[in-house]
Coordinates of C-alpha atoms in Angstrom, one line a residue:
X67 CA -22.4 38.4 -2.0
X68 CA -25.0 36.6 0.2
X69 CA -25.3 33.9 -2.4
X70 CA -21.6 33.3 -2.5
X71 CA -21.4 33.1 1.3
X72 CA -24.4 30.7 1.3
X73 CA -22.7 28.5 -1.4
X74 CA -19.4 28.5 0.5
X75 CA -21.2 27.5 3.8
X76 CA -23.1 24.8 1.9
X77 CA -20.0 23.3 0.2
X78 CA -17.6 23.7 3.2
X79 CA -19.9 22.9 6.1
X80 CA -17.6 20.3 7.6
X81 CA -14.6 22.7 7.4
X82 CA -16.6 25.4 9.1
X83 CA -17.7 23.1 11.9
X84 CA -14.1 21.9 12.4
X85 CA -12.8 25.5 12.6
X86 CA -15.6 26.6 15.0
X87 CA -15.0 23.6 17.3
X88 CA -11.2 24.2 17.2
X89 CA -11.8 27.9 18.2
X90 CA -14.3 27.0 21.0
X91 CA -11.9 24.4 22.4
X92 CA -9.2 27.1 22.8
X93 CA -11.3 28.7 25.5
X94 CA -11.0 25.5 27.6
X95 CA -7.3 24.8 26.8
X96 CA -5.0 27.8 26.4
X97 CA -2.9 27.5 23.3
X98 CA 0.6 26.3 24.1
X99 CA 3.5 24.2 22.5
X100 CA 1.4 21.0 22.7
X101 CA -0.9 22.3 20.0
X102 CA 1.7 21.3 17.4
X103 CA 1.8 17.8 18.8
X104 CA -1.9 17.4 18.0
X105 CA -1.4 17.5 14.3
X106 CA -0.6 14.3 12.4
X107 CA 1.8 15.7 9.8
X108 CA 2.4 12.2 8.4
X109 CA -1.3 11.9 7.4
X110 CA -1.4 15.5 6.0
X111 CA 1.8 15.0 4.0
X112 CA 0.6 11.8 2.3
X113 CA -2.9 13.1 1.8
X114 CA -1.6 16.3 0.1
X115 CA 0.8 14.3 -2.1
X116 CA -1.9 11.8 -3.2
X117 CA -4.4 14.6 -4.0
X118 CA -1.8 16.4 -6.1
X119 CA -1.0 13.2 -8.0
X120 CA -4.6 12.3 -8.6
X121 CA -5.3 15.9 -9.9
X122 CA -2.4 15.4 -12.3
X123 CA -3.7 12.1 -13.6
X124 CA -7.2 13.5 -13.9
X125 CA -6.0 16.6 -15.8
X126 CA -4.6 14.3 -18.5
X127 CA -7.8 12.2 -18.7
X128 CA -6.0 9.0 -17.8
X129 CA -8.9 7.5 -15.8
X130 CA -11.4 8.5 -18.5
X131 CA -9.3 7.0 -21.2
X132 CA -9.1 3.6 -19.4
X133 CA -12.9 3.6 -18.8
X134 CA -13.5 4.5 -22.5
X135 CA -11.6 1.5 -23.7
X136 CA -13.5 -0.7 -21.3
X137 CA -16.9 0.7 -22.1
X138 CA -16.5 0.5 -25.8
X139 CA -16.8 -3.2 -25.4
X140 CA -20.3 -3.2 -23.7
X141 CA -23.2 -4.5 -25.7
X142 CA -26.3 -4.0 -23.4
X143 CA -27.5 -2.1 -20.4
X144 CA -26.7 -4.9 -18.0
X145 CA -23.0 -4.9 -19.1
X146 CA -23.0 -1.1 -18.9
X147 CA -24.3 -1.0 -15.4
X148 CA -21.9 -3.7 -14.2
X149 CA -18.9 -1.9 -15.8
X150 CA -19.8 1.5 -14.4
X151 CA -20.2 -0.1 -10.9
X152 CA -16.9 -2.0 -11.1
X153 CA -15.0 1.0 -12.3
X154 CA -15.9 2.9 -9.1
X155 CA -15.3 0.0 -6.9
X156 CA -11.8 -0.9 -8.0
X157 CA -10.5 2.5 -8.9
X158 CA -11.6 3.9 -5.5
X159 CA -9.0 1.6 -3.9
X160 CA -6.2 3.5 -5.6
X161 CA -7.5 7.0 -6.4
X162 CA -9.8 7.4 -3.4
X163 CA -13.6 7.3 -3.3
X164 CA -14.2 11.0 -3.9
X165 CA -11.8 11.1 -7.0
X166 CA -13.5 8.0 -8.4
X167 CA -16.9 9.7 -8.1
X168 CA -15.7 13.0 -9.5
X169 CA -14.3 11.1 -12.5
X170 CA -16.9 8.5 -13.3
X171 CA -20.3 10.0 -12.3
X172 CA -20.1 12.9 -14.9
X173 CA -18.9 10.3 -17.4
X174 CA -22.0 8.3 -16.6
X175 CA -24.1 11.3 -17.4
X176 CA -22.5 11.6 -20.8
X177 CA -23.2 8.0 -21.5
X178 CA -26.9 8.2 -20.6
X179 CA -27.3 11.4 -22.6
X180 CA -26.1 9.4 -25.6
X181 CA -28.7 6.7 -24.8
X182 CA -31.6 9.2 -24.7
X183 CA -33.9 10.8 -22.2
X184 CA -36.0 7.7 -21.5
X185 CA -32.9 5.6 -20.6
X186 CA -31.6 8.4 -18.5
X187 CA -34.9 8.8 -16.6
X188 CA -35.2 5.0 -16.1
X189 CA -31.6 4.0 -15.1
X190 CA -29.5 7.1 -14.1
X191 CA -30.6 7.3 -10.4
X192 CA -30.0 3.5 -9.6
X193 CA -26.7 3.5 -11.5
X194 CA -25.4 6.6 -9.7
X195 CA -26.5 5.2 -6.4
X196 CA -24.6 1.9 -7.1
X197 CA -21.6 3.9 -8.2
X198 CA -21.6 5.9 -5.0
X199 CA -21.9 2.8 -2.8
X200 CA -19.3 1.1 -4.8
X201 CA -16.8 3.9 -4.4
X202 CA -17.4 4.0 -0.6
X203 CA -17.1 0.2 -0.2
X204 CA -14.3 -0.4 -2.6
X205 CA -12.2 2.3 -0.9
X206 CA -12.4 0.4 2.4
X207 CA -9.9 -2.3 1.2
X208 CA -6.8 -0.1 1.1
X209 CA -5.1 2.4 3.4
X210 CA -5.2 5.0 0.6
X211 CA -8.8 4.4 -0.4
X212 CA -10.1 7.2 1.7
X213 CA -8.9 9.8 4.2
X214 CA -10.0 8.0 7.4
X215 CA -8.2 4.8 6.3
X216 CA -5.0 6.8 5.7
X217 CA -5.2 8.4 9.1
X218 CA -6.1 5.3 11.1
X219 CA -3.6 3.1 9.2
X220 CA -0.8 5.5 10.1
X221 CA -1.9 5.8 13.7
X222 CA -2.4 2.1 14.2
X223 CA 1.1 1.2 12.9
X224 CA -0.4 -2.1 11.4
X225 CA 1.2 -3.8 8.4
X226 CA -0.5 -3.4 4.9
X227 CA -1.3 -7.1 4.8
X228 CA -3.0 -6.9 8.2
X229 CA -5.1 -4.0 7.1
X230 CA -6.0 -5.7 3.8
X231 CA -7.0 -8.9 5.6
X232 CA -9.1 -7.0 8.1
X233 CA -11.3 -5.4 5.5
X234 CA -11.2 -8.1 2.9
X235 CA -14.4 -10.0 4.1
X236 CA -16.4 -6.7 4.1
X237 CA -15.1 -5.7 0.7
X238 CA -15.7 -9.2 -0.8
X239 CA -19.3 -9.4 0.4
X240 CA -19.9 -5.8 -0.8
X241 CA -18.7 -6.7 -4.2
X242 CA -20.9 -9.7 -4.4
X243 CA -24.0 -7.7 -3.4
X244 CA -23.1 -4.9 -5.8
X245 CA -22.8 -7.4 -8.7
X246 CA -26.2 -8.8 -7.8
X247 CA -27.7 -5.3 -7.7
X248 CA -26.1 -4.4 -11.0
X249 CA -27.3 -7.6 -12.6
X250 CA -30.9 -7.1 -11.4
X251 CA -31.0 -3.5 -12.7
X252 CA -29.5 -4.7 -15.9
X253 CA -32.1 -7.3 -16.4
X254 CA -34.8 -4.6 -16.6
X255 CA -32.9 -3.0 -19.4
X256 CA -31.3 -6.0 -21.1
X257 CA -31.5 -4.5 -24.5
X258 CA -28.7 -4.1 -27.0
X259 CA -26.9 -0.8 -27.1
X260 CA -24.0 0.6 -29.0
X261 CA -21.6 2.8 -27.0
X262 CA -18.9 4.3 -29.2
X263 CA -16.7 6.7 -27.3
X264 CA -14.0 8.7 -29.1
X265 CA -10.8 9.4 -27.3
X266 CA -10.7 12.6 -25.3
X267 CA -8.7 15.6 -26.5
X268 CA -6.9 16.2 -23.2
X269 CA -3.2 16.7 -23.3
X270 CA -1.2 13.4 -23.3
X271 CA 2.3 14.1 -22.1
X272 CA 4.3 10.9 -21.8
X273 CA 6.9 12.5 -19.6
X274 CA 4.3 13.8 -17.2
X275 CA 2.5 10.4 -17.1
X276 CA 5.8 8.7 -16.2
X277 CA 6.5 11.4 -13.7
X278 CA 3.2 10.9 -11.9
X279 CA 3.4 7.1 -12.0
X280 CA 6.9 7.4 -10.4
X281 CA 5.7 9.9 -7.8
X282 CA 2.7 7.6 -7.0
X283 CA 5.1 4.7 -6.4
X284 CA 7.1 6.9 -4.1
X285 CA 4.0 7.8 -2.1
X286 CA 3.0 4.2 -1.8
X287 CA 6.5 3.5 -0.3
X288 CA 5.8 6.2 2.2
X289 CA 2.4 4.7 3.1
X290 CA 4.0 1.3 3.6
X291 CA 6.7 3.1 5.8
X292 CA 9.5 2.0 3.5
X293 CA 10.3 5.6 2.7
X294 CA 10.1 8.7 4.9
X295 CA 7.0 10.8 4.4
X296 CA 9.0 14.0 4.4
X297 CA 11.1 12.7 1.5
X298 CA 8.1 11.6 -0.5
X299 CA 6.4 15.0 0.2
X300 CA 9.5 17.0 -0.8
X301 CA 10.0 15.0 -4.0
X302 CA 6.3 15.4 -4.9
X303 CA 6.2 19.1 -4.3
X304 CA 9.5 19.8 -6.1
X305 CA 8.5 17.7 -9.1
X306 CA 5.0 19.3 -9.4
X307 CA 6.4 22.8 -9.0
X308 CA 8.9 22.3 -11.7
X309 CA 6.8 20.4 -14.3
X310 CA 3.1 21.0 -13.6
X311 CA 2.6 23.7 -11.0
X312 CA -1.0 24.5 -12.1
X313 CA -2.0 21.2 -10.5
X314 CA -1.4 22.7 -7.0
X315 CA -4.5 24.8 -7.5
X316 CA -6.6 21.7 -7.8
X317 CA -5.6 20.2 -4.4
X318 CA -8.5 20.1 -1.9
X319 CA -6.9 22.4 0.7
X320 CA -10.2 22.6 2.6
X321 CA -9.9 18.9 3.5
X322 CA -6.4 19.5 4.8
X323 CA -7.7 22.4 6.9
X324 CA -10.6 20.3 8.1
X325 CA -8.1 17.8 9.4
X326 CA -6.1 20.5 11.2
X327 CA -9.3 21.9 12.8
X328 CA -10.4 18.5 14.1
X329 CA -6.9 17.7 15.3
X330 CA -6.9 20.8 17.5
X331 CA -10.4 20.2 18.8
X332 CA -9.7 16.5 19.6
X333 CA -6.3 17.3 21.1
X334 CA -7.9 19.9 23.4
X335 CA -10.8 17.7 24.4
X336 CA -8.4 14.9 25.3
X337 CA -6.8 17.2 27.8
X338 CA -10.1 17.7 29.6
X339 CA -10.3 14.9 32.2
X340 CA -14.1 14.8 32.4
X341 CA -14.7 14.6 28.6
X342 CA -11.9 12.2 28.1
X343 CA -12.9 9.7 30.8
X344 CA -16.6 9.9 29.8
X345 CA -15.9 9.1 26.1
X346 CA -13.4 6.4 26.9
X347 CA -16.0 4.6 29.1
X348 CA -18.7 4.9 26.4
X349 CA -16.6 3.7 23.5
X350 CA -14.7 0.9 25.2
X351 CA -15.9 -2.4 23.7
X352 CA -18.3 -0.5 21.5
X353 CA -15.9 0.9 18.9
X354 CA -17.7 -0.3 15.8
X355 CA -21.3 0.7 16.7
X356 CA -20.0 4.0 18.1
X357 CA -18.1 4.8 14.9
X358 CA -21.1 3.8 12.8
X359 CA -23.5 6.0 14.7
X360 CA -21.1 9.0 14.9
X361 CA -20.5 8.8 11.2
X362 CA -24.2 9.2 10.5
X363 CA -24.1 12.6 12.0
X364 CA -20.6 14.1 11.3
X365 CA -19.4 11.7 8.5
X366 CA -16.8 9.0 8.9
X367 CA -13.6 11.1 8.5
X368 CA -14.4 13.4 11.5
X369 CA -15.6 10.3 13.4
X370 CA -12.3 8.6 12.9
X371 CA -10.4 11.7 14.0
X372 CA -12.6 12.1 17.1
X373 CA -12.8 8.6 18.4
X374 CA -9.2 7.5 17.7
X375 CA -7.8 9.3 20.7
X376 CA -10.1 7.5 23.1
X377 CA -9.6 3.9 22.2
X378 CA -6.7 1.5 21.6
X379 CA -8.8 -0.8 19.4
X380 CA -8.1 1.0 16.1
X381 CA -8.9 -2.2 14.1
X382 CA -12.5 -2.0 15.3
X383 CA -12.5 1.7 14.5
X384 CA -11.3 1.1 11.0
X385 CA -14.2 -1.4 10.5
X386 CA -16.7 1.0 12.1
X387 CA -15.8 4.1 10.1
X388 CA -15.7 2.3 6.8
X389 CA -19.1 0.6 7.4
X390 CA -20.3 3.9 8.9
X391 CA -19.8 5.5 5.5
X392 CA -23.1 3.8 4.6
X393 CA -26.4 5.2 5.9
X394 CA -27.2 8.9 5.7
X395 CA -26.2 11.1 2.8
X396 CA -23.5 12.8 5.0
X397 CA -22.2 9.5 6.5
X398 CA -19.5 9.7 3.8
X399 CA -18.7 13.2 2.4
X400 CA -17.9 11.5 -0.9
X401 CA -21.6 10.7 -1.2
X402 CA -22.4 14.4 -1.4
X403 CA -20.3 14.6 -4.7
X404 CA -22.8 12.3 -6.5
X405 CA -25.7 14.2 -5.0
X406 CA -24.3 17.6 -6.3
X407 CA -24.1 16.1 -9.8
X408 CA -27.6 14.7 -9.6
X409 CA -29.0 18.1 -8.3
X410 CA -27.7 19.8 -11.4
X411 CA -29.8 17.6 -13.7
X412 CA -33.1 19.4 -14.3
X413 CA -35.1 16.3 -15.3
X414 CA -34.0 14.2 -12.3
X415 CA -35.8 14.3 -8.9
X416 CA -33.4 14.9 -6.0
X417 CA -36.1 13.7 -3.6
X418 CA -36.4 10.4 -5.4
X419 CA -32.6 10.1 -5.4
X420 CA -32.2 10.7 -1.7
X421 CA -35.1 8.2 -0.9
X422 CA -33.6 5.4 -3.0
X423 CA -30.1 6.2 -1.9
X424 CA -31.1 6.0 1.8
X425 CA -32.9 2.7 1.3
X426 CA -30.0 1.1 -0.5
X427 CA -27.5 2.4 2.0
X428 CA -29.4 1.1 5.0
X429 CA -29.7 -2.4 3.3
X430 CA -25.9 -2.5 2.8
X431 CA -25.3 -1.1 6.3
X432 CA -27.4 -3.8 7.9
X433 CA -25.8 -6.6 5.9
X434 CA -22.3 -5.5 6.7
X435 CA -23.1 -5.1 10.4
X436 CA -24.5 -8.6 10.4
X437 CA -21.2 -9.8 8.9
X438 CA -19.3 -8.0 11.6
X439 CA -21.4 -9.7 14.3
X440 CA -20.8 -13.2 12.6
X441 CA -17.1 -12.6 12.3
X442 CA -16.7 -11.5 15.9

């Protein structure tokens, strides 16, 4: 029993913190009808829909099938590293950074198991680190790439093109550095390999695939504000309930509850004049650096929720929370996904992984902060 409780606390630490803060804040602001106004139902509706659709695609092995076809063409370690890095970078823009890592990191383990223990010991840690950074940086380019982008994009009311152009310089530079890093790692292992991957035996239901693609398009229309979120949510829920209801069990409800907890806490804090005025003075004109520093401690999603109510410069906050996903292991919660997978490998040192991960993240963080300074 104690072990289960410990595992739950370990896995859902952010959810627990959000709930505790929400409860504490109720002692300062008595619950009333304004509590409902705190919650951004638009963000929650789109987030739920996208998580359900990604779970559907994943259950049919769609992402794995695409990666298999691409990876069957690689001829050496260098090409393999570049391909695995690019898969995480580009897929994260569409399927979110955490889903990209859940999909491709275990797949990377399978590949290196095939290549042998010496190859695994030599290249697995740097490759997984590159994949994690790639997922976090690739996801910054689109509003649906990660939860904080989805929230800030909806709150800011900016056009998709404006969001894309805002983050394009950072994503482009990130891609260039990732390619250099992948190439350097690949040079060390520039030997020929044969990767022959057979098709997975997961269920391929053409009707379901068409359904999920259609629902995804509907969700994108909602993100772009062409279609009402309530309509997109209703259509998604009805379709999944009728045709694939087991997928609803795979939705990350803890993330949704985490959002609700922080919405309540932040809403209550905003009604406390002393706290509100103090934070507004501190953050004003320093949105990017404040978001980066806050993300290092509480991760970038809670940082976005907390700081967005105390500044009007949401463009700077978008930049800050995306760059802030670099740095510590908890700066982006998606990074913990890779760490959990690494921790399960008996012959891989977690200490070594955390050390190299931290060094690589700090390098990327410094470079992107310098780019921000140059642009501004």
